[in-house]
Short mmCIF file of N, CA and C and ligand atoms in Angstrom, two decimals:
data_model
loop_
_atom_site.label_atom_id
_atom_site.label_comp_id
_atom_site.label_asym_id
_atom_site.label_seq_id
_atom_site.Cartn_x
_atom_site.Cartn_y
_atom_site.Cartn_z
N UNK F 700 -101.95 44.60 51.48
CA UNK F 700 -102.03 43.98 52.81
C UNK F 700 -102.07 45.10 53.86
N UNK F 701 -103.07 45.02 54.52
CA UNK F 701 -103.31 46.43 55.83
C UNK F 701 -102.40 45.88 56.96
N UNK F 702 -101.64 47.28 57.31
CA UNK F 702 -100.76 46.97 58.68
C UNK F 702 -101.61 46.63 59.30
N UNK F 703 -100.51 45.84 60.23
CA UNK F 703 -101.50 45.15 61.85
C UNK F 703 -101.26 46.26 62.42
N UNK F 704 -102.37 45.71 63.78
CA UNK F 704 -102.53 46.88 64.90
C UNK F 704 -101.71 46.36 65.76
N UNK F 705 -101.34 46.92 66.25
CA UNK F 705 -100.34 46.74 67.86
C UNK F 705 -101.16 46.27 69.03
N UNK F 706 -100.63 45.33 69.46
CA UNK F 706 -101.44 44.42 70.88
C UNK F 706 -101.42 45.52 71.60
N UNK F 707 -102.02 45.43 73.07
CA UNK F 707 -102.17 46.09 73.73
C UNK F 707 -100.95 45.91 74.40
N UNK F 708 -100.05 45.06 74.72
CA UNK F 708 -99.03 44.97 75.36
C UNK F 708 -97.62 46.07 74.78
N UNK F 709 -97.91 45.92 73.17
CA UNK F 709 -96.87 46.47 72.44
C UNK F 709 -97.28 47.98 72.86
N UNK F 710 -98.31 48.50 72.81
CA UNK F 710 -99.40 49.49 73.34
C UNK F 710 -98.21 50.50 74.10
N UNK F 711 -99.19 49.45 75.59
CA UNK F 711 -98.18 49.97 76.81
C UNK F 711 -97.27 49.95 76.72
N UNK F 712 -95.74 48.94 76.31
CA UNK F 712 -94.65 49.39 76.12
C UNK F 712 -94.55 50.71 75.26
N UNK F 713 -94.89 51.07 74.54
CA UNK F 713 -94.60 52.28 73.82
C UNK F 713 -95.15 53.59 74.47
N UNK F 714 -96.42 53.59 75.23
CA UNK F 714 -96.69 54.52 76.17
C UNK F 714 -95.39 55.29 77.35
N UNK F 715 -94.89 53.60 77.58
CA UNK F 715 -93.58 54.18 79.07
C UNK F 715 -92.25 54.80 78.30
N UNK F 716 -92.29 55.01 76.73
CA UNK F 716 -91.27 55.39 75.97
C UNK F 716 -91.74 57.28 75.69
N UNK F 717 -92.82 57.34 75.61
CA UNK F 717 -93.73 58.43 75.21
C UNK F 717 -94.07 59.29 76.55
N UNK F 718 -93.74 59.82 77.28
CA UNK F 718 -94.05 60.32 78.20
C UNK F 718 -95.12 61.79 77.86
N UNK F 719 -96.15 62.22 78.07
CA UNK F 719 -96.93 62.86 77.50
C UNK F 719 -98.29 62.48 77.09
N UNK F 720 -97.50 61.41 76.34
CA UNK F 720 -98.82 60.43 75.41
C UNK F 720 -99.58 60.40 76.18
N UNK F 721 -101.02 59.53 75.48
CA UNK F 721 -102.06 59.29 76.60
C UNK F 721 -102.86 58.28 75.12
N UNK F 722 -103.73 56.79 75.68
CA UNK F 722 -104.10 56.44 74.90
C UNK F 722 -105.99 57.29 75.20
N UNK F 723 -106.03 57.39 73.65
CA UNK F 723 -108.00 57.89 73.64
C UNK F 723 -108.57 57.25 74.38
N UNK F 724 -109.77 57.73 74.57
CA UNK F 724 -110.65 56.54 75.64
C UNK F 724 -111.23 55.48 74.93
N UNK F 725 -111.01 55.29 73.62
CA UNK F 725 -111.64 54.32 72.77
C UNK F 725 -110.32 53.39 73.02
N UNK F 726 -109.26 53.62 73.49
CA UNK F 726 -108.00 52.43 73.31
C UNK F 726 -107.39 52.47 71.64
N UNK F 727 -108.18 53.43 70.71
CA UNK F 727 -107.62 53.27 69.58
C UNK F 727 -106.59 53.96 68.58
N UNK F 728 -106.17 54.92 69.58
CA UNK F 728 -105.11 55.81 69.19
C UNK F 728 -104.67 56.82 70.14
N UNK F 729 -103.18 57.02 70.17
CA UNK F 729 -102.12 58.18 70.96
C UNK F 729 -102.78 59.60 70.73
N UNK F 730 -102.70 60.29 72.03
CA UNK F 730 -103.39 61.68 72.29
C UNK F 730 -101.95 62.84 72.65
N UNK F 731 -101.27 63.43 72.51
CA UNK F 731 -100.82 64.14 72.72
C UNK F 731 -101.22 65.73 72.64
N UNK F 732 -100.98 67.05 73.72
CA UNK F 732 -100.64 68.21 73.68
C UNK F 732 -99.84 68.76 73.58
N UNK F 733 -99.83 69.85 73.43
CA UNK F 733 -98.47 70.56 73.26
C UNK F 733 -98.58 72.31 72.88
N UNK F 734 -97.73 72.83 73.97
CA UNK F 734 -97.97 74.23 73.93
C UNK F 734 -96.84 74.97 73.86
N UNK F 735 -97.12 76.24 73.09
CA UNK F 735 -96.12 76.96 72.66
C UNK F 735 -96.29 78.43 73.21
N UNK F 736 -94.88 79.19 72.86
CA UNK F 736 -94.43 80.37 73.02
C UNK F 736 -96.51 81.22 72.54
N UNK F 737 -95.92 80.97 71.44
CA UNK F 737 -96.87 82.23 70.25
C UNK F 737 -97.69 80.76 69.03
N UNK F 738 -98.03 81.58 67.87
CA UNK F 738 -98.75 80.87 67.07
C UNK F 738 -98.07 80.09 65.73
N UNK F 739 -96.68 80.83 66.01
CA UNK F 739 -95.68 81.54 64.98
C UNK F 739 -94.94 79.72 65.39
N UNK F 740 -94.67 80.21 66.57
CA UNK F 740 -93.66 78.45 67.37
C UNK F 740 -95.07 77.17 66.65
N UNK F 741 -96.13 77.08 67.05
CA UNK F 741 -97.06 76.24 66.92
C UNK F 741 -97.29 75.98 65.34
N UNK F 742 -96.98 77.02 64.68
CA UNK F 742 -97.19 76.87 63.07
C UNK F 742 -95.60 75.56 62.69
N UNK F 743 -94.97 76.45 62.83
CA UNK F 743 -93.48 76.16 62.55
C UNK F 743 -93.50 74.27 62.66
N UNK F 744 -94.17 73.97 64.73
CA UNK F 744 -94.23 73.17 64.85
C UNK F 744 -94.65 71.89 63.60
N UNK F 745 -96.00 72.38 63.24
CA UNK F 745 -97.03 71.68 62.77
C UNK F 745 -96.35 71.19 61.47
N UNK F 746 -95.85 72.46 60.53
CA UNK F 746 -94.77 72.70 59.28
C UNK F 746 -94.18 70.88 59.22
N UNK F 747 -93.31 70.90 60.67
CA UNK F 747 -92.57 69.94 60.51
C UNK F 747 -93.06 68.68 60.38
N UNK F 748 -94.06 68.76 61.43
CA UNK F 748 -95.05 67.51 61.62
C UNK F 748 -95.55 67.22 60.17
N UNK F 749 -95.98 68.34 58.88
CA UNK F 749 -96.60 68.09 58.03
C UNK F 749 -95.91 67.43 56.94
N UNK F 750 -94.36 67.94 56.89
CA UNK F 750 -93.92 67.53 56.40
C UNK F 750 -93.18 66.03 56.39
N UNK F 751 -93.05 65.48 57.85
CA UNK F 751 -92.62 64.02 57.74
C UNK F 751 -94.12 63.44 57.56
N UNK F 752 -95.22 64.14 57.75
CA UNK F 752 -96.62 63.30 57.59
C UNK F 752 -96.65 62.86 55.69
N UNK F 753 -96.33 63.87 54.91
CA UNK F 753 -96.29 63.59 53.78
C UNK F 753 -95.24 62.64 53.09
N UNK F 754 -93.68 62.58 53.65
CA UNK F 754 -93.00 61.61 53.42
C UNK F 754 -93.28 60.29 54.03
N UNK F 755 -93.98 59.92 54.78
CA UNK F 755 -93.97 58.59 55.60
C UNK F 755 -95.81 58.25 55.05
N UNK F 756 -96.50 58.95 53.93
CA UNK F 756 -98.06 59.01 53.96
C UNK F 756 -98.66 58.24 54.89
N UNK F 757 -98.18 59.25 56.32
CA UNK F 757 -98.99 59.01 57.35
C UNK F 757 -99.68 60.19 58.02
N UNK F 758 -100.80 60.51 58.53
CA UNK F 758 -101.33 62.08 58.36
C UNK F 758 -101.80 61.72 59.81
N UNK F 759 -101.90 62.74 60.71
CA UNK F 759 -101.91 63.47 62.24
C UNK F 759 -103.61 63.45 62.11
N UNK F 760 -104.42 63.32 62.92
CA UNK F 760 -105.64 63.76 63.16
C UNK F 760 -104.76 65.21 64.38
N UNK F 761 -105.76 66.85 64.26
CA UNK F 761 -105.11 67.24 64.76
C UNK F 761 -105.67 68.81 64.94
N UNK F 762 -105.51 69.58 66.06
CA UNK F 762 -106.06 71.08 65.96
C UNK F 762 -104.86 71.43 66.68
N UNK F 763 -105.57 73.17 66.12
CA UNK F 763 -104.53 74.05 66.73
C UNK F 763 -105.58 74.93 67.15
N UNK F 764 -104.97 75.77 68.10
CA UNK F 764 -105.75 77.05 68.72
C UNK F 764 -104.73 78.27 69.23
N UNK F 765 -104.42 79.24 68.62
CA UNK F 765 -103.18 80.34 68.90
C UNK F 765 -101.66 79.31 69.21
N UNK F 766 -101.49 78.67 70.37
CA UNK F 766 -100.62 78.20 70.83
C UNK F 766 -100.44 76.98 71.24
N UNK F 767 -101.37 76.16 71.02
CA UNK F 767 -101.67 75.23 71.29
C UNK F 767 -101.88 74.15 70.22
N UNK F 768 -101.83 73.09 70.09
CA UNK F 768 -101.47 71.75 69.27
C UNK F 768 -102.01 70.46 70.13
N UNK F 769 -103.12 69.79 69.06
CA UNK F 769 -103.57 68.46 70.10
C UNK F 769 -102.93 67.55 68.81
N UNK F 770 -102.67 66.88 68.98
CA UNK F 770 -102.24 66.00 67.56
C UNK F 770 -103.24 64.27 68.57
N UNK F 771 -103.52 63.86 67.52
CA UNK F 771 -104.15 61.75 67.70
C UNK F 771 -103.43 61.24 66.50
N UNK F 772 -103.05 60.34 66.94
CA UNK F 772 -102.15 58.96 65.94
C UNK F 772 -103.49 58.27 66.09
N UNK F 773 -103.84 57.77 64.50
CA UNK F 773 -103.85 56.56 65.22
C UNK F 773 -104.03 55.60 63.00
N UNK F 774 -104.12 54.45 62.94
CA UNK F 774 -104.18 54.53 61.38
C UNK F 774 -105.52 54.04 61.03
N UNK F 775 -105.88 54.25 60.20
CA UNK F 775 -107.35 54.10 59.70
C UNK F 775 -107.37 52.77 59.46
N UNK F 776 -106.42 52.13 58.29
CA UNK F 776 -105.73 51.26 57.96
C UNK F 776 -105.78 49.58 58.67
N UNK F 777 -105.95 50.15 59.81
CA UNK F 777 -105.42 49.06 60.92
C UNK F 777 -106.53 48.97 62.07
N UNK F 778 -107.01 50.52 61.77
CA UNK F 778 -108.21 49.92 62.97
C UNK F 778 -107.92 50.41 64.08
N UNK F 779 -106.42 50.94 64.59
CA UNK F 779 -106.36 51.65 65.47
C UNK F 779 -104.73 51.97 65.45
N UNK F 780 -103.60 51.69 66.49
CA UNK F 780 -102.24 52.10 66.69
C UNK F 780 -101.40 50.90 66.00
N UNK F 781 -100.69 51.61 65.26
CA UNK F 781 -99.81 50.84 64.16
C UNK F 781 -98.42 51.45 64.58
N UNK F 782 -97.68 50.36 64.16
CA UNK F 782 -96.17 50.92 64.17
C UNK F 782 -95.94 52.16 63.34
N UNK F 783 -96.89 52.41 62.74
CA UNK F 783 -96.78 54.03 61.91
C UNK F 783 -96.83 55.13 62.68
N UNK F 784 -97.99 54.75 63.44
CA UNK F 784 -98.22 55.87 64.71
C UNK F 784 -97.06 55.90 65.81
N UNK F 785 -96.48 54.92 66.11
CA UNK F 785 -95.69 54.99 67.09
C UNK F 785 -94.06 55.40 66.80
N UNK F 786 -93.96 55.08 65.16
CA UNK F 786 -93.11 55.72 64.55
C UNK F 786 -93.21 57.31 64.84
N UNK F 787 -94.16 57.83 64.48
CA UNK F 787 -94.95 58.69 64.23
C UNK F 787 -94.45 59.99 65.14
N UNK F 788 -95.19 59.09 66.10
CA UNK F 788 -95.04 59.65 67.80
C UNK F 788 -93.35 60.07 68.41
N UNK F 789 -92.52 59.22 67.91
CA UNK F 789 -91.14 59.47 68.26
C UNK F 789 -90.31 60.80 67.13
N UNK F 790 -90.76 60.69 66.24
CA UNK F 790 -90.52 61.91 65.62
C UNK F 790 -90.79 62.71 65.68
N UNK F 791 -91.94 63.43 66.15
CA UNK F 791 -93.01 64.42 66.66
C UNK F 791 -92.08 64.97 67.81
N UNK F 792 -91.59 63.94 68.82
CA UNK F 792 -90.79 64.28 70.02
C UNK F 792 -89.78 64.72 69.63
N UNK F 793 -88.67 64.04 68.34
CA UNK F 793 -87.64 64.48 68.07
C UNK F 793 -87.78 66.02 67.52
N UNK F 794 -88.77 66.54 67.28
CA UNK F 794 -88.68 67.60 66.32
C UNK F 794 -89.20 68.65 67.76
N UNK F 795 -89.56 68.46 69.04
CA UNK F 795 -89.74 69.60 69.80
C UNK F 795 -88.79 70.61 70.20
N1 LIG H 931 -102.89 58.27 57.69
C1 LIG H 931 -103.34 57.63 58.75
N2 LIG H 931 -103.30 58.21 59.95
N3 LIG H 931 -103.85 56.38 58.65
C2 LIG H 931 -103.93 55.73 57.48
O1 LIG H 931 -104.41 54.59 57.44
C3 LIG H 931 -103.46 56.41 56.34
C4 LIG H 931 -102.95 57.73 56.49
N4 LIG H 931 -103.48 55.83 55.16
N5 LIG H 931 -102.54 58.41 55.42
C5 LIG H 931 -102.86 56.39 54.03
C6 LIG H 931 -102.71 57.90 54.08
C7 LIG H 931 -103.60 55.88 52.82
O2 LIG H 931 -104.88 56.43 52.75
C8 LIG H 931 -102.84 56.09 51.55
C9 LIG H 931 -103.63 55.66 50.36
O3 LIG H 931 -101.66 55.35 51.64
#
């Protein structure tokens, strides 16, 4: 059974929780940046990110550039923002 997608209402509530966030211009998934010291902070970052991505098999669309980190939620699964992503998204924050 494929997760549902999140209404647009559930959406926006989770946006005013996410400060940063930003939805894509398609409406179909969370955009976040994020910048660091060095490449060393941005690796480390990602490390963590990779590793709750593999326990929760939920995976980041995502680049890096020296110091810099764009990460997109969004689930394939569903078609666009799932409670996975928004899970997702709050852990990402916890781990800055
Ligand atoms: N990650 C994301 N972002 N969306 C998905 O729908 C997804 C995933 N599905 N990681 C998972 C893996 C699925 O392919 C496996 C088989 O559970």
């Amino acid at each position: 059974m494929p997760i549902a997608r999140l209404t647009d209402a559930e959406v926006a509530a989770l946006l005013e929780d996410l400060p940063g966030w930003a939805l894509r211009e398609d409406g179909l998934a969370l955009e976040c940046g994020f910048e660091f010291d060095d490449f060393s902070q941005a690796f480390s970052f990602m490390t963590r990110v990779a590793l709750y991505a593999e326990k929760a098999d939920h995976h980041p669309e995502w680049s890096n550039v020296y110091n810099r980190v764009g990460i997109t939620l969004t689930t394939h699964d569903a078609g666009g923002i799932s409670q996975r992503d928004a899970d997702m998204a709050h852990a990402i924050e916890a781990m800055l």
